Amino acid sequence: MYSRLKLVSLTANVEMTQKIAELLGVEVMPSQVLHFADGEILFEGKKSFRGDNVYIVQSTCAPVTERLMEVLLCIDACKRASAKSITCIMPYFGYCRQDRKAKPRQPISAKLVADLLTTAGADRVVCTDLHASQIQGFFNIPVDDVSAMPIFYRYISEKKLDDIVCVSPDHGGVVRTSKLAEKLNAPLAIIDKRRPKPNQAELIGIVGDVKDKNCVIVDDIVDTAGTLCLAANELKKLGAKGVYAVISHGILSKDAISKIQASGIDELIITDSIPLPEEKKIDKIKVLSLAPLFAKIIAALEDGASFSDTLERFARQQYHK
């Protein structure tokens, strides 16, 4: 059906790419990523890309530099092999937290990465829940920031929780949190925090009623989990009967898993935008797949269908099941 579609998997999202391929009824393009002794990376496709629409699936998660270089080299290889179009499916867009100059003499790394992808030859980029939506403006090519919220909504609604309150981890996340609160017909609470330096947070207080409520914390990234666990423990102290967290990207670096295990979090729900290693899989963590969403998106691009209509149909399916 999709004879000109070539699906390429690099090293970050092998399982997700295979699921996408199965849903589309295509094969993953045979290719390999090699590393020389000095660390140089080589991408090599095993079949022709000429005249094809290539979809490269790769999150630029840890090791970030290697994963980013893999994408750039793959784009260059496809471009030089006369691919008709090159679309980067990037479930997690690395360097997304560096979207502005927070202090003097700092880079705007998200802009630099956008320039690198464009210069390499990408024609389109599809991401999930960018840390800041203005990152789309860093590109001079089409960029689609798709939301995992419908997937989270379906999972939370199927749990049949009562007395839900959606909790924003900070003032900046109110818009994201309010979207889920609206669909769940739930009130909103806000955590007031200060961040003196990266990966450190100070909890000031919580605005809203959480006593005897099932609290659902909504965020885009969980890294070291320090802030999340601090918030969950405080919610439990204030009388919350359950604390759940729906977070798009589970980086879970350093001792995040042990913190979560020892915290007041009842369940952390993340997507597979960043693969969860076996050693980090615990009962408290639930992983939801983005593969059905990306399969719909790729099919829409191949069929020339409306991108927004496709996302709306997918969302309706999740909201009404």
PDB file of N, CA, C and O in Angstrom, residues 239-308:
ATOM      1  N   GLY A 239      -3.050  15.294  52.736  1.00  0.00           N
ATOM      2  CA  GLY A 239      -4.247  14.463  52.795  1.00  0.00           C
ATOM      3  C   GLY A 239      -4.701  13.824  51.512  1.00  0.00           C
ATOM      4  O   GLY A 239      -5.797  13.258  51.458  1.00  0.00           O
ATOM      5  N   ALA A 240      -3.904  13.905  50.441  1.00  0.00           N
ATOM      6  CA  ALA A 240      -4.287  13.249  49.184  1.00  0.00           C
ATOM      7  C   ALA A 240      -4.362  11.739  49.397  1.00  0.00           C
ATOM      8  O   ALA A 240      -3.481  11.147  50.028  1.00  0.00           O
ATOM      9  N   LYS A 241      -5.412  11.127  48.867  1.00  0.00           N
ATOM     10  CA  LYS A 241      -5.541   9.680  49.055  1.00  0.00           C
ATOM     11  C   LYS A 241      -4.812   8.878  47.985  1.00  0.00           C
ATOM     12  O   LYS A 241      -4.570   7.684  48.142  1.00  0.00           O
ATOM     13  N   GLY A 242      -4.465   9.541  46.890  1.00  0.00           N
ATOM     14  CA  GLY A 242      -3.692   8.886  45.839  1.00  0.00           C
ATOM     15  C   GLY A 242      -2.933   9.909  45.025  1.00  0.00           C
ATOM     16  O   GLY A 242      -3.442  11.012  44.800  1.00  0.00           O
ATOM     17  N   VAL A 243      -1.719   9.577  44.610  1.00  0.00           N
ATOM     18  CA  VAL A 243      -0.925  10.479  43.784  1.00  0.00           C
ATOM     19  C   VAL A 243      -0.459   9.735  42.539  1.00  0.00           C
ATOM     20  O   VAL A 243       0.251   8.726  42.629  1.00  0.00           O
ATOM     21  N   TYR A 244      -0.899  10.226  41.382  1.00  0.00           N
ATOM     22  CA  TYR A 244      -0.513   9.656  40.099  1.00  0.00           C
ATOM     23  C   TYR A 244       0.177  10.758  39.293  1.00  0.00           C
ATOM     24  O   TYR A 244      -0.094  11.943  39.491  1.00  0.00           O
ATOM     25  N   ALA A 245       1.057  10.375  38.398  1.00  0.00           N
ATOM     26  CA  ALA A 245       1.736  11.359  37.559  1.00  0.00           C
ATOM     27  C   ALA A 245       1.712  10.883  36.118  1.00  0.00           C
ATOM     28  O   ALA A 245       2.066   9.726  35.837  1.00  0.00           O
ATOM     29  N   VAL A 246       1.262  11.755  35.205  1.00  0.00           N
ATOM     30  CA  VAL A 246       1.306  11.454  33.777  1.00  0.00           C
ATOM     31  C   VAL A 246       2.324  12.402  33.154  1.00  0.00           C
ATOM     32  O   VAL A 246       2.150  13.610  33.156  1.00  0.00           O
ATOM     33  N   ILE A 247       3.413  11.833  32.666  1.00  0.00           N
ATOM     34  CA  ILE A 247       4.546  12.623  32.182  1.00  0.00           C
ATOM     35  C   ILE A 247       5.018  12.054  30.849  1.00  0.00           C
ATOM     36  O   ILE A 247       5.303  10.860  30.730  1.00  0.00           O
ATOM     37  N   SER A 248       5.112  12.916  29.855  1.00  0.00           N
ATOM     38  CA  SER A 248       5.369  12.454  28.488  1.00  0.00           C
ATOM     39  C   SER A 248       6.718  11.763  28.330  1.00  0.00           C
ATOM     40  O   SER A 248       6.811  10.717  27.680  1.00  0.00           O
ATOM     41  N   HIS A 249       7.757  12.345  28.918  1.00  0.00           N
ATOM     42  CA  HIS A 249       9.112  11.850  28.668  1.00  0.00           C
ATOM     43  C   HIS A 249       9.796  11.428  29.967  1.00  0.00           C
ATOM     44  O   HIS A 249      10.103  12.268  30.819  1.00  0.00           O
ATOM     45  N   GLY A 250      10.024  10.150  30.105  1.00  0.00           N
ATOM     46  CA  GLY A 250      10.673   9.627  31.308  1.00  0.00           C
ATOM     47  C   GLY A 250      12.170   9.493  31.114  1.00  0.00           C
ATOM     48  O   GLY A 250      12.676   8.431  30.731  1.00  0.00           O
ATOM     49  N   ILE A 251      12.897  10.575  31.388  1.00  0.00           N
ATOM     50  CA  ILE A 251      14.359  10.511  31.292  1.00  0.00           C
ATOM     51  C   ILE A 251      14.907   9.628  32.409  1.00  0.00           C
ATOM     52  O   ILE A 251      15.747   8.759  32.191  1.00  0.00           O
ATOM     53  N   LEU A 252      14.455   9.886  33.642  1.00  0.00           N
ATOM     54  CA  LEU A 252      14.757   9.048  34.801  1.00  0.00           C
ATOM     55  C   LEU A 252      16.258   8.786  34.962  1.00  0.00           C
ATOM     56  O   LEU A 252      16.723   7.647  34.945  1.00  0.00           O
ATOM     57  N   SER A 253      17.007   9.882  35.112  1.00  0.00           N
ATOM     58  CA  SER A 253      18.454   9.778  35.251  1.00  0.00           C
ATOM     59  C   SER A 253      18.862   9.673  36.722  1.00  0.00           C
ATOM     60  O   SER A 253      18.053   9.846  37.629  1.00  0.00           O
ATOM     61  N   LYS A 254      20.143   9.375  36.922  1.00  0.00           N
ATOM     62  CA  LYS A 254      20.754   9.230  38.255  1.00  0.00           C
ATOM     63  C   LYS A 254      19.942   8.245  39.112  1.00  0.00           C
ATOM     64  O   LYS A 254      19.671   7.140  38.691  1.00  0.00           O
ATOM     65  N   ASP A 255      19.535   8.680  40.318  1.00  0.00           N
ATOM     66  CA  ASP A 255      18.836   7.783  41.251  1.00  0.00           C
ATOM     67  C   ASP A 255      17.331   7.995  41.218  1.00  0.00           C
ATOM     68  O   ASP A 255      16.643   7.795  42.230  1.00  0.00           O
ATOM     69  N   ALA A 256      16.804   8.372  40.068  1.00  0.00           N
ATOM     70  CA  ALA A 256      15.372   8.668  39.955  1.00  0.00           C
ATOM     71  C   ALA A 256      14.505   7.480  40.354  1.00  0.00           C
ATOM     72  O   ALA A 256      13.482   7.646  41.035  1.00  0.00           O
ATOM     73  N   ILE A 257      14.880   6.276  39.948  1.00  0.00           N
ATOM     74  CA  ILE A 257      14.053   5.100  40.225  1.00  0.00           C
ATOM     75  C   ILE A 257      13.941   4.838  41.724  1.00  0.00           C
ATOM     76  O   ILE A 257      12.849   4.574  42.240  1.00  0.00           O
ATOM     77  N   SER A 258      15.048   4.922  42.431  1.00  0.00           N
ATOM     78  CA  SER A 258      15.002   4.693  43.882  1.00  0.00           C
ATOM     79  C   SER A 258      14.189   5.775  44.586  1.00  0.00           C
ATOM     80  O   SER A 258      13.491   5.502  45.568  1.00  0.00           O
ATOM     81  N   LYS A 259      14.265   7.002  44.093  1.00  0.00           N
ATOM     82  CA  LYS A 259      13.453   8.090  44.671  1.00  0.00           C
ATOM     83  C   LYS A 259      11.968   7.807  44.484  1.00  0.00           C
ATOM     84  O   LYS A 259      11.170   7.970  45.404  1.00  0.00           O
ATOM     85  N   ILE A 260      11.604   7.399  43.269  1.00  0.00           N
ATOM     86  CA  ILE A 260      10.199   7.111  42.974  1.00  0.00           C
ATOM     87  C   ILE A 260       9.693   5.946  43.822  1.00  0.00           C
ATOM     88  O   ILE A 260       8.592   5.980  44.364  1.00  0.00           O
ATOM     89  N   GLN A 261      10.521   4.937  43.940  1.00  0.00           N
ATOM     90  CA  GLN A 261      10.139   3.753  44.715  1.00  0.00           C
ATOM     91  C   GLN A 261       9.863   4.106  46.175  1.00  0.00           C
ATOM     92  O   GLN A 261       8.945   3.545  46.795  1.00  0.00           O
ATOM     93  N   ALA A 262      10.637   5.033  46.714  1.00  0.00           N
ATOM     94  CA  ALA A 262      10.507   5.399  48.127  1.00  0.00           C
ATOM     95  C   ALA A 262       9.526   6.548  48.363  1.00  0.00           C
ATOM     96  O   ALA A 262       9.291   6.930  49.506  1.00  0.00           O
ATOM     97  N   SER A 263       8.957   7.106  47.301  1.00  0.00           N
ATOM     98  CA  SER A 263       8.119   8.296  47.420  1.00  0.00           C
ATOM     99  C   SER A 263       6.647   7.946  47.623  1.00  0.00           C
ATOM    100  O   SER A 263       6.259   6.775  47.625  1.00  0.00           O
ATOM    101  N   GLY A 264       5.833   8.993  47.739  1.00  0.00           N
ATOM    102  CA  GLY A 264       4.394   8.820  47.892  1.00  0.00           C
ATOM    103  C   GLY A 264       3.666   8.642  46.571  1.00  0.00           C
ATOM    104  O   GLY A 264       2.428   8.620  46.554  1.00  0.00           O
ATOM    105  N   ILE A 265       4.374   8.507  45.469  1.00  0.00           N
ATOM    106  CA  ILE A 265       3.741   8.300  44.162  1.00  0.00           C
ATOM    107  C   ILE A 265       3.142   6.901  44.097  1.00  0.00           C
ATOM    108  O   ILE A 265       3.823   5.909  44.356  1.00  0.00           O
ATOM    109  N   ASP A 266       1.874   6.823  43.753  1.00  0.00           N
ATOM    110  CA  ASP A 266       1.233   5.518  43.594  1.00  0.00           C
ATOM    111  C   ASP A 266       1.516   4.923  42.220  1.00  0.00           C
ATOM    112  O   ASP A 266       1.677   3.707  42.091  1.00  0.00           O
ATOM    113  N   GLU A 267       1.557   5.791  41.190  1.00  0.00           N
ATOM    114  CA  GLU A 267       1.866   5.301  39.852  1.00  0.00           C
ATOM    115  C   GLU A 267       2.387   6.441  38.983  1.00  0.00           C
ATOM    116  O   GLU A 267       1.827   7.537  38.997  1.00  0.00           O
ATOM    117  N   LEU A 268       3.466   6.163  38.271  1.00  0.00           N
ATOM    118  CA  LEU A 268       4.024   7.099  37.299  1.00  0.00           C
ATOM    119  C   LEU A 268       3.728   6.551  35.911  1.00  0.00           C
ATOM    120  O   LEU A 268       4.158   5.445  35.577  1.00  0.00           O
ATOM    121  N   ILE A 269       3.001   7.317  35.113  1.00  0.00           N
ATOM    122  CA  ILE A 269       2.627   6.894  33.757  1.00  0.00           C
ATOM    123  C   ILE A 269       3.419   7.730  32.765  1.00  0.00           C
ATOM    124  O   ILE A 269       3.328   8.955  32.757  1.00  0.00           O
ATOM    125  N   ILE A 270       4.223   7.070  31.938  1.00  0.00           N
ATOM    126  CA  ILE A 270       5.046   7.748  30.940  1.00  0.00           C
ATOM    127  C   ILE A 270       4.796   7.110  29.577  1.00  0.00           C
ATOM    128  O   ILE A 270       4.123   6.081  29.471  1.00  0.00           O
ATOM    129  N   THR A 271       5.346   7.729  28.531  1.00  0.00           N
ATOM    130  CA  THR A 271       5.277   7.130  27.191  1.00  0.00           C
ATOM    131  C   THR A 271       6.605   6.437  26.888  1.00  0.00           C
ATOM    132  O   THR A 271       7.573   6.556  27.631  1.00  0.00           O
ATOM    133  N   ASP A 272       6.640   5.750  25.761  1.00  0.00           N
ATOM    134  CA  ASP A 272       7.879   5.090  25.333  1.00  0.00           C
ATOM    135  C   ASP A 272       8.714   5.987  24.424  1.00  0.00           C
ATOM    136  O   ASP A 272       9.513   5.489  23.626  1.00  0.00           O
ATOM    137  N   SER A 273       8.531   7.324  24.548  1.00  0.00           N
ATOM    138  CA  SER A 273       9.362   8.246  23.764  1.00  0.00           C
ATOM    139  C   SER A 273      10.837   8.035  24.079  1.00  0.00           C
ATOM    140  O   SER A 273      11.697   8.191  23.212  1.00  0.00           O
ATOM    141  N   ILE A 274      11.122   7.707  25.340  1.00  0.00           N
ATOM    142  CA  ILE A 274      12.465   7.318  25.763  1.00  0.00           C
ATOM    143  C   ILE A 274      12.363   5.892  26.285  1.00  0.00           C
ATOM    144  O   ILE A 274      11.633   5.644  27.252  1.00  0.00           O
ATOM    145  N   PRO A 275      13.051   4.940  25.671  1.00  0.00           N
ATOM    146  CA  PRO A 275      12.930   3.540  26.098  1.00  0.00           C
ATOM    147  C   PRO A 275      13.323   3.372  27.566  1.00  0.00           C
ATOM    148  O   PRO A 275      14.280   3.984  28.037  1.00  0.00           O
ATOM    149  N   LEU A 276      12.557   2.565  28.278  1.00  0.00           N
ATOM    150  CA  LEU A 276      12.835   2.295  29.687  1.00  0.00           C
ATOM    151  C   LEU A 276      13.633   0.998  29.795  1.00  0.00           C
ATOM    152  O   LEU A 276      13.120  -0.077  29.477  1.00  0.00           O
ATOM    153  N   PRO A 277      14.901   1.080  30.250  1.00  0.00           N
ATOM    154  CA  PRO A 277      15.726  -0.130  30.373  1.00  0.00           C
ATOM    155  C   PRO A 277      15.140  -1.109  31.384  1.00  0.00           C
ATOM    156  O   PRO A 277      14.396  -0.708  32.291  1.00  0.00           O
ATOM    157  N   GLU A 278      15.485  -2.359  31.240  1.00  0.00           N
ATOM    158  CA  GLU A 278      14.965  -3.396  32.128  1.00  0.00           C
ATOM    159  C   GLU A 278      15.259  -3.095  33.586  1.00  0.00           C
ATOM    160  O   GLU A 278      14.422  -3.333  34.463  1.00  0.00           O
ATOM    161  N   GLU A 279      16.459  -2.562  33.868  1.00  0.00           N
ATOM    162  CA  GLU A 279      16.838  -2.306  35.256  1.00  0.00           C
ATOM    163  C   GLU A 279      16.050  -1.171  35.898  1.00  0.00           C
ATOM    164  O   GLU A 279      16.085  -0.990  37.121  1.00  0.00           O
ATOM    165  N   LYS A 280      15.325  -0.406  35.081  1.00  0.00           N
ATOM    166  CA  LYS A 280      14.520   0.697  35.607  1.00  0.00           C
ATOM    167  C   LYS A 280      13.031   0.370  35.657  1.00  0.00           C
ATOM    168  O   LYS A 280      12.235   1.210  36.080  1.00  0.00           O
ATOM    169  N   LYS A 281      12.659  -0.813  35.257  1.00  0.00           N
ATOM    170  CA  LYS A 281      11.252  -1.194  35.259  1.00  0.00           C
ATOM    171  C   LYS A 281      10.830  -1.637  36.656  1.00  0.00           C
ATOM    172  O   LYS A 281      11.339  -2.622  37.191  1.00  0.00           O
ATOM    173  N   ILE A 282       9.910  -0.874  37.250  1.00  0.00           N
ATOM    174  CA  ILE A 282       9.369  -1.193  38.569  1.00  0.00           C
ATOM    175  C   ILE A 282       7.847  -1.159  38.491  1.00  0.00           C
ATOM    176  O   ILE A 282       7.273  -0.630  37.536  1.00  0.00           O
ATOM    177  N   ASP A 283       7.201  -1.716  39.504  1.00  0.00           N
ATOM    178  CA  ASP A 283       5.738  -1.814  39.493  1.00  0.00           C
ATOM    179  C   ASP A 283       5.059  -0.451  39.466  1.00  0.00           C
ATOM    180  O   ASP A 283       3.932  -0.328  38.989  1.00  0.00           O
ATOM    181  N   LYS A 284       5.722   0.578  39.998  1.00  0.00           N
ATOM    182  CA  LYS A 284       5.123   1.902  40.066  1.00  0.00           C
ATOM    183  C   LYS A 284       5.107   2.624  38.715  1.00  0.00           C
ATOM    184  O   LYS A 284       4.466   3.664  38.586  1.00  0.00           O
ATOM    185  N   ILE A 285       5.816   2.099  37.716  1.00  0.00           N
ATOM    186  CA  ILE A 285       5.927   2.788  36.429  1.00  0.00           C
ATOM    187  C   ILE A 285       5.148   2.039  35.351  1.00  0.00           C
ATOM    188  O   ILE A 285       5.334   0.842  35.145  1.00  0.00           O
ATOM    189  N   LYS A 286       4.269   2.774  34.668  1.00  0.00           N
ATOM    190  CA  LYS A 286       3.498   2.234  33.550  1.00  0.00           C
ATOM    191  C   LYS A 286       3.919   2.967  32.280  1.00  0.00           C
ATOM    192  O   LYS A 286       3.948   4.199  32.239  1.00  0.00           O
ATOM    193  N   VAL A 287       4.242   2.224  31.233  1.00  0.00           N
ATOM    194  CA  VAL A 287       4.675   2.810  29.962  1.00  0.00           C
ATOM    195  C   VAL A 287       3.588   2.629  28.913  1.00  0.00           C
ATOM    196  O   VAL A 287       3.126   1.508  28.668  1.00  0.00           O
ATOM    197  N   LEU A 288       3.164   3.741  28.293  1.00  0.00           N
ATOM    198  CA  LEU A 288       2.169   3.715  27.223  1.00  0.00           C
ATOM    199  C   LEU A 288       2.849   3.978  25.883  1.00  0.00           C
ATOM    200  O   LEU A 288       3.743   4.826  25.801  1.00  0.00           O
ATOM    201  N   SER A 289       2.437   3.291  24.856  1.00  0.00           N
ATOM    202  CA  SER A 289       3.115   3.387  23.563  1.00  0.00           C
ATOM    203  C   SER A 289       2.571   4.531  22.704  1.00  0.00           C
ATOM    204  O   SER A 289       1.355   4.743  22.608  1.00  0.00           O
ATOM    205  N   LEU A 290       3.490   5.223  22.052  1.00  0.00           N
ATOM    206  CA  LEU A 290       3.146   6.273  21.086  1.00  0.00           C
ATOM    207  C   LEU A 290       3.046   5.725  19.664  1.00  0.00           C
ATOM    208  O   LEU A 290       2.698   6.460  18.742  1.00  0.00           O
ATOM    209  N   ALA A 291       3.340   4.446  19.493  1.00  0.00           N
ATOM    210  CA  ALA A 291       3.373   3.861  18.148  1.00  0.00           C
ATOM    211  C   ALA A 291       2.060   4.045  17.379  1.00  0.00           C
ATOM    212  O   ALA A 291       2.087   4.427  16.202  1.00  0.00           O
ATOM    213  N   PRO A 292       0.881   3.809  17.990  1.00  0.00           N
ATOM    214  CA  PRO A 292      -0.366   4.014  17.232  1.00  0.00           C
ATOM    215  C   PRO A 292      -0.531   5.450  16.741  1.00  0.00           C
ATOM    216  O   PRO A 292      -1.032   5.681  15.629  1.00  0.00           O
ATOM    217  N   LEU A 293      -0.117   6.417  17.558  1.00  0.00           N
ATOM    218  CA  LEU A 293      -0.216   7.823  17.173  1.00  0.00           C
ATOM    219  C   LEU A 293       0.684   8.118  15.984  1.00  0.00           C
ATOM    220  O   LEU A 293       0.257   8.734  14.992  1.00  0.00           O
ATOM    221  N   PHE A 294       1.936   7.673  16.046  1.00  0.00           N
ATOM    222  CA  PHE A 294       2.867   7.951  14.946  1.00  0.00           C
ATOM    223  C   PHE A 294       2.501   7.184  13.683  1.00  0.00           C
ATOM    224  O   PHE A 294       2.729   7.669  12.567  1.00  0.00           O
ATOM    225  N   ALA A 295       1.929   6.006  13.829  1.00  0.00           N
ATOM    226  CA  ALA A 295       1.475   5.262  12.654  1.00  0.00           C
ATOM    227  C   ALA A 295       0.369   6.028  11.927  1.00  0.00           C
ATOM    228  O   ALA A 295       0.361   6.119  10.691  1.00  0.00           O
ATOM    229  N   LYS A 296      -0.561   6.617  12.692  1.00  0.00           N
ATOM    230  CA  LYS A 296      -1.629   7.435  12.099  1.00  0.00           C
ATOM    231  C   LYS A 296      -1.041   8.654  11.389  1.00  0.00           C
ATOM    232  O   LYS A 296      -1.484   9.034  10.301  1.00  0.00           O
ATOM    233  N   ILE A 297      -0.042   9.276  12.014  1.00  0.00           N
ATOM    234  CA  ILE A 297       0.569  10.479  11.437  1.00  0.00           C
ATOM    235  C   ILE A 297       1.282  10.155  10.126  1.00  0.00           C
ATOM    236  O   ILE A 297       1.124  10.855   9.123  1.00  0.00           O
ATOM    237  N   ILE A 298       2.070   9.082  10.117  1.00  0.00           N
ATOM    238  CA  ILE A 298       2.796   8.696   8.912  1.00  0.00           C
ATOM    239  C   ILE A 298       1.819   8.342   7.790  1.00  0.00           C
ATOM    240  O   ILE A 298       2.006   8.729   6.628  1.00  0.00           O
ATOM    241  N   ALA A 299       0.753   7.614   8.136  1.00  0.00           N
ATOM    242  CA  ALA A 299      -0.257   7.259   7.132  1.00  0.00           C
ATOM    243  C   ALA A 299      -0.905   8.506   6.545  1.00  0.00           C
ATOM    244  O   ALA A 299      -1.129   8.592   5.328  1.00  0.00           O
ATOM    245  N   ALA A 300      -1.169   9.492   7.397  1.00  0.00           N
ATOM    246  CA  ALA A 300      -1.786  10.741   6.923  1.00  0.00           C
ATOM    247  C   ALA A 300      -0.857  11.484   5.981  1.00  0.00           C
ATOM    248  O   ALA A 300      -1.286  12.013   4.947  1.00  0.00           O
ATOM    249  N   LEU A 301       0.427  11.528   6.319  1.00  0.00           N
ATOM    250  CA  LEU A 301       1.406  12.205   5.459  1.00  0.00           C
ATOM    251  C   LEU A 301       1.530  11.491   4.114  1.00  0.00           C
ATOM    252  O   LEU A 301       1.629  12.140   3.063  1.00  0.00           O
ATOM    253  N   GLU A 302       1.501  10.175   4.132  1.00  0.00           N
ATOM    254  CA  GLU A 302       1.599   9.413   2.888  1.00  0.00           C
ATOM    255  C   GLU A 302       0.340   9.564   2.030  1.00  0.00           C
ATOM    256  O   GLU A 302       0.422   9.607   0.806  1.00  0.00           O
ATOM    257  N   ASP A 303      -0.813   9.653   2.690  1.00  0.00           N
ATOM    258  CA  ASP A 303      -2.078   9.762   1.966  1.00  0.00           C
ATOM    259  C   ASP A 303      -2.408  11.190   1.561  1.00  0.00           C
ATOM    260  O   ASP A 303      -3.396  11.426   0.852  1.00  0.00           O
ATOM    261  N   GLY A 304      -1.611  12.156   2.038  1.00  0.00           N
ATOM    262  CA  GLY A 304      -1.905  13.556   1.753  1.00  0.00           C
ATOM    263  C   GLY A 304      -3.122  14.056   2.503  1.00  0.00           C
ATOM    264  O   GLY A 304      -3.784  15.008   2.073  1.00  0.00           O
ATOM    265  N   ALA A 305      -3.439  13.417   3.636  1.00  0.00           N
ATOM    266  CA  ALA A 305      -4.607  13.798   4.431  1.00  0.00           C
ATOM    267  C   ALA A 305      -4.272  14.968   5.349  1.00  0.00           C
ATOM    268  O   ALA A 305      -3.101  15.259   5.616  1.00  0.00           O
ATOM    269  N   SER A 306      -5.305  15.618   5.852  1.00  0.00           N
ATOM    270  CA  SER A 306      -5.120  16.732   6.772  1.00  0.00           C
ATOM    271  C   SER A 306      -4.471  16.246   8.064  1.00  0.00           C
ATOM    272  O   SER A 306      -4.964  15.301   8.693  1.00  0.00           O
ATOM    273  N   PHE A 307      -3.384  16.898   8.447  1.00  0.00           N
ATOM    274  CA  PHE A 307      -2.659  16.515   9.652  1.00  0.00           C
ATOM    275  C   PHE A 307      -3.523  16.777  10.888  1.00  0.00           C
ATOM    276  O   PHE A 307      -3.651  15.931  11.771  1.00  0.00           O
ATOM    277  N   SER A 308      -4.124  17.960  10.949  1.00  0.00           N
ATOM    278  CA  SER A 308      -4.927  18.323  12.119  1.00  0.00           C
ATOM    279  C   SER A 308      -6.159  17.431  12.245  1.00  0.00           C
ATOM    280  O   SER A 308      -6.539  17.030  13.357  1.00  0.00           O
TER     281      SER A 308
END
